[in-house]
């Protein structure tokens, strides 16, 4: 393959990680990949506005509009194929994808998770809940992980990981913001560039 890896970013919410990728592309940090498409499973996701502001095409695929998980996933696959996508980035995408989906894109789906995997990950650990669990446990160090996605939730090979200190008096919201600022928003663009570079060389 030559030129740039075509990237789709899958989102559900605010899209600050999507924004970090858009900014990284603007700054030339992401240079071997190009964000071609943003797919949301939530019509009200602010991430869609971020994509539109950046001139990136969007697709909204709502699970309730499909008969079952397989039909929902097929709709995602169809839009990815229409855009010739090489790399799928889950950036705050709050839906579980089945093995049927993940096995169709081996080492071509990556996810950002707001903890140091294997801590505070897997089923039920997403968004603020991850930080609530970390504070409940009393860990002094947490962080973020970018990993390949396989059939095990948060179980794929780790690409990059960064530690962030927990501070006295942290609330889940305060800790979430620190983990995003110090880890996720840097780690995700760096990992996407790493994987894009590999894809381009193939
Ligand atoms: C981020 O903290 C991301 O790591 C987390 O949701 C947040 C989405 O924020 N993802 C998960 O918990 C996945 N298991 P964003 O929409 O502002 O990027």
Coordinates of C-alpha atoms and ligand atoms in Angstrom, one line a residue:
X1 CA 0.0 0.0 0.0
X2 CA 1.2 3.5 -0.6
X3 CA 0.0 7.0 0.2
X4 CA -2.0 7.2 3.5
X5 CA -4.0 4.7 5.6
X6 CA -7.7 5.6 5.4
X7 CA -9.0 5.9 9.0
X8 CA -12.6 5.7 10.4
X9 CA -13.1 6.9 13.9
X10 CA -16.0 5.3 15.8
X11 CA -17.5 7.5 18.5
X12 CA -20.5 7.8 20.9
X13 CA -20.1 11.0 22.9
X14 CA -18.1 14.2 23.4
X15 CA -15.3 13.2 21.0
X16 CA -12.3 14.8 22.7
X17 CA -10.1 11.9 21.5
X18 CA -11.5 12.4 18.0
X19 CA -10.5 16.1 18.4
X20 CA -7.0 15.1 19.5
X21 CA -6.7 13.0 16.3
X22 CA -8.0 15.9 14.1
X23 CA -5.5 18.3 15.7
X24 CA -2.7 15.7 15.3
X25 CA -3.5 15.5 11.6
X26 CA -3.4 19.3 11.3
X27 CA -0.1 19.5 13.2
X28 CA 1.5 16.7 11.1
X29 CA 1.8 14.3 14.0
X30 CA -0.5 12.0 12.2
X31 CA 1.0 11.9 8.8
X32 CA 0.7 8.4 7.5
X33 CA -3.0 8.2 8.1
X34 CA -6.0 10.3 7.0
X35 CA -9.3 10.6 8.9
X36 CA -11.9 9.9 6.2
X37 CA -15.0 9.0 8.2
X38 CA -16.5 9.4 11.7
X39 CA -19.2 6.9 12.6
X40 CA -21.5 7.5 15.6
X41 CA -24.0 5.2 17.3
X42 CA -25.5 8.2 19.0
X43 CA -27.3 10.9 16.9
X44 CA -26.6 13.6 19.6
X45 CA -22.9 12.9 20.0
X46 CA -20.9 16.2 20.0
X47 CA -18.2 14.2 18.2
X48 CA -20.4 14.5 15.1
X49 CA -20.2 18.3 15.3
X50 CA -16.4 18.1 15.7
X51 CA -16.2 16.0 12.6
X52 CA -18.4 18.3 10.6
X53 CA -16.4 21.4 11.7
X54 CA -13.3 19.6 10.4
X55 CA -14.9 18.7 7.1
X56 CA -14.9 15.0 7.8
X57 CA -17.7 12.8 6.5
X58 CA -20.0 11.4 9.1
X59 CA -22.4 8.4 9.4
X60 CA -24.9 7.8 12.2
X61 CA -25.8 4.2 12.8
X62 CA -28.3 3.6 15.5
X63 CA -28.6 0.2 17.0
X64 CA -32.4 0.5 17.6
X65 CA -32.9 0.9 13.8
X66 CA -31.6 -2.6 13.2
X67 CA -33.2 -6.0 13.9
X68 CA -30.2 -7.3 15.8
X69 CA -26.5 -6.9 16.6
X70 CA -25.5 -8.7 13.3
X71 CA -27.6 -6.2 11.2
X72 CA -26.2 -3.2 13.2
X73 CA -22.6 -4.5 12.6
X74 CA -23.3 -5.2 9.0
X75 CA -24.4 -1.5 8.5
X76 CA -21.1 -0.4 10.0
X77 CA -19.1 -2.8 7.8
X78 CA -21.0 -1.5 4.8
X79 CA -20.1 2.2 5.4
X80 CA -16.5 1.3 6.2
X81 CA -16.3 -0.6 2.9
X82 CA -17.9 2.3 1.0
X83 CA -15.1 4.6 2.2
X84 CA -12.3 2.0 1.6
X85 CA -11.3 2.2 5.3
X86 CA -7.9 0.6 6.3
X87 CA -7.9 1.3 10.0
X88 CA -10.8 1.6 12.6
X89 CA -10.2 3.7 15.7
X90 CA -12.6 3.3 18.6
X91 CA -12.5 6.7 20.4
X92 CA -15.1 6.6 23.2
X93 CA -17.2 4.1 21.2
X94 CA -19.5 2.7 23.9
X95 CA -20.9 -0.4 22.1
X96 CA -19.4 -3.8 22.3
X97 CA -18.5 -5.3 18.9
X98 CA -19.0 -9.0 18.4
X99 CA -16.2 -11.5 17.5
X100 CA -17.8 -11.7 14.0
X101 CA -16.9 -8.0 13.6
X102 CA -13.5 -7.9 15.3
X103 CA -12.3 -11.0 13.4
X104 CA -13.1 -9.3 10.1
X105 CA -10.4 -6.7 10.8
X106 CA -7.4 -8.4 12.5
X107 CA -4.9 -5.8 13.9
X108 CA -6.9 -3.1 12.1
X109 CA -9.1 -1.9 15.0
X110 CA -7.6 0.0 17.9
X111 CA -9.2 1.3 21.1
X112 CA -8.3 3.9 23.7
X113 CA -9.1 2.8 27.3
X114 CA -8.8 5.1 30.3
X115 CA -6.8 2.9 32.7
X116 CA -3.6 0.8 32.8
X117 CA -4.9 -2.5 31.3
X118 CA -5.2 -5.1 32.8
X119 CA -6.6 -3.0 35.7
X120 CA -10.2 -1.6 35.5
X121 CA -11.1 -3.0 32.1
X122 CA -13.4 -5.4 30.4
X123 CA -17.2 -5.6 30.6
X124 CA -18.8 -2.8 32.5
X125 CA -15.7 -0.6 32.6
X126 CA -16.1 2.4 30.4
X127 CA -16.0 6.2 30.7
X128 CA -16.3 7.6 34.2
X129 CA -17.0 4.2 35.7
X130 CA -13.3 3.3 35.2
X131 CA -12.1 6.3 37.2
X132 CA -14.8 5.6 39.9
X133 CA -13.4 2.1 40.3
X134 CA -9.8 3.3 40.4
X135 CA -10.6 5.8 43.2
X136 CA -12.7 3.2 45.1
X137 CA -9.7 0.8 45.0
X138 CA -7.4 3.6 46.1
X139 CA -4.7 3.1 43.4
X140 CA -2.1 5.8 43.4
X141 CA -1.2 5.5 39.7
X142 CA -3.6 5.0 36.8
X143 CA -3.3 6.0 33.2
X144 CA -4.5 5.1 29.7
X145 CA -3.9 2.3 27.2
X146 CA -4.2 2.0 23.5
X147 CA -4.6 -1.5 22.3
X148 CA -5.7 -3.6 19.3
X149 CA -9.2 -4.9 19.6
X150 CA -10.0 -8.6 19.5
X151 CA -12.9 -10.7 20.7
X152 CA -12.0 -10.2 24.4
X153 CA -13.2 -6.8 25.7
X154 CA -10.1 -4.7 26.3
X155 CA -8.0 -7.9 25.8
X156 CA -6.1 -7.2 22.6
X157 CA -2.3 -6.6 22.3
X158 CA -1.2 -3.3 23.9
X159 CA 0.3 -0.7 21.6
X160 CA 1.1 2.2 24.0
X161 CA 0.5 2.9 27.6
X162 CA 1.1 5.9 29.9
X163 CA 0.8 6.3 33.6
X164 CA -0.9 9.2 35.4
X165 CA -0.7 10.0 39.1
X166 CA -3.9 10.0 41.2
X167 CA -3.9 13.0 43.6
X168 CA -5.4 13.5 47.0
X169 CA -9.0 14.6 46.8
X170 CA -9.5 13.5 43.2
X171 CA -13.1 13.1 42.0
X172 CA -13.8 10.7 39.1
X173 CA -14.3 13.8 36.8
X174 CA -11.1 15.5 37.9
X175 CA -9.2 12.2 37.4
X176 CA -10.8 11.6 34.0
X177 CA -9.7 15.0 32.8
X178 CA -6.1 14.5 34.0
X179 CA -5.9 11.1 32.3
X180 CA -7.2 12.6 29.1
X181 CA -4.9 15.6 29.1
X182 CA -1.7 13.7 30.2
X183 CA -2.3 10.4 28.5
X184 CA -5.2 9.8 26.1
X185 CA -4.9 12.8 23.9
X186 CA -1.2 12.2 23.3
X187 CA -1.2 8.4 23.3
X188 CA -4.0 7.9 20.8
X189 CA -2.6 10.0 18.0
X190 CA 0.9 8.5 18.5
X191 CA -0.6 5.0 18.3
X192 CA -2.7 5.8 15.3
X193 CA 0.4 7.1 13.5
X194 CA 2.4 4.0 14.5
X195 CA -0.2 1.6 13.1
X196 CA -0.9 3.8 10.0
X197 CA 2.8 3.8 9.2
X198 CA 2.9 0.0 9.3
X199 CA -0.2 -0.3 7.1
X200 CA 1.3 2.1 4.5
X201 CA 4.5 0.0 4.3
X202 CA 2.6 -3.2 3.6
Ligands
LIG1 C1 -12.4 8.4 27.0 O1 -11.9 8.6 28.3 C2 -12.1 7.0 26.5 O2 -10.9 6.5 27.0 C3 -13.3 6.3 27.2 O3 -14.4 7.1 27.1 C4 -14.0 8.4 27.0 C5 -14.5 9.1 25.8 O4 -14.3 10.5 25.7 N1 -13.4 5.0 26.6 C6 -13.8 3.9 27.2 O5 -14.0 3.9 28.4 C7 -13.9 2.6 26.4 N2 -13.9 1.4 27.2 P1 -14.3 11.3 24.4 O6 -15.7 11.0 23.7 O7 -14.3 12.7 24.8 O8 -13.2 10.9 23.5

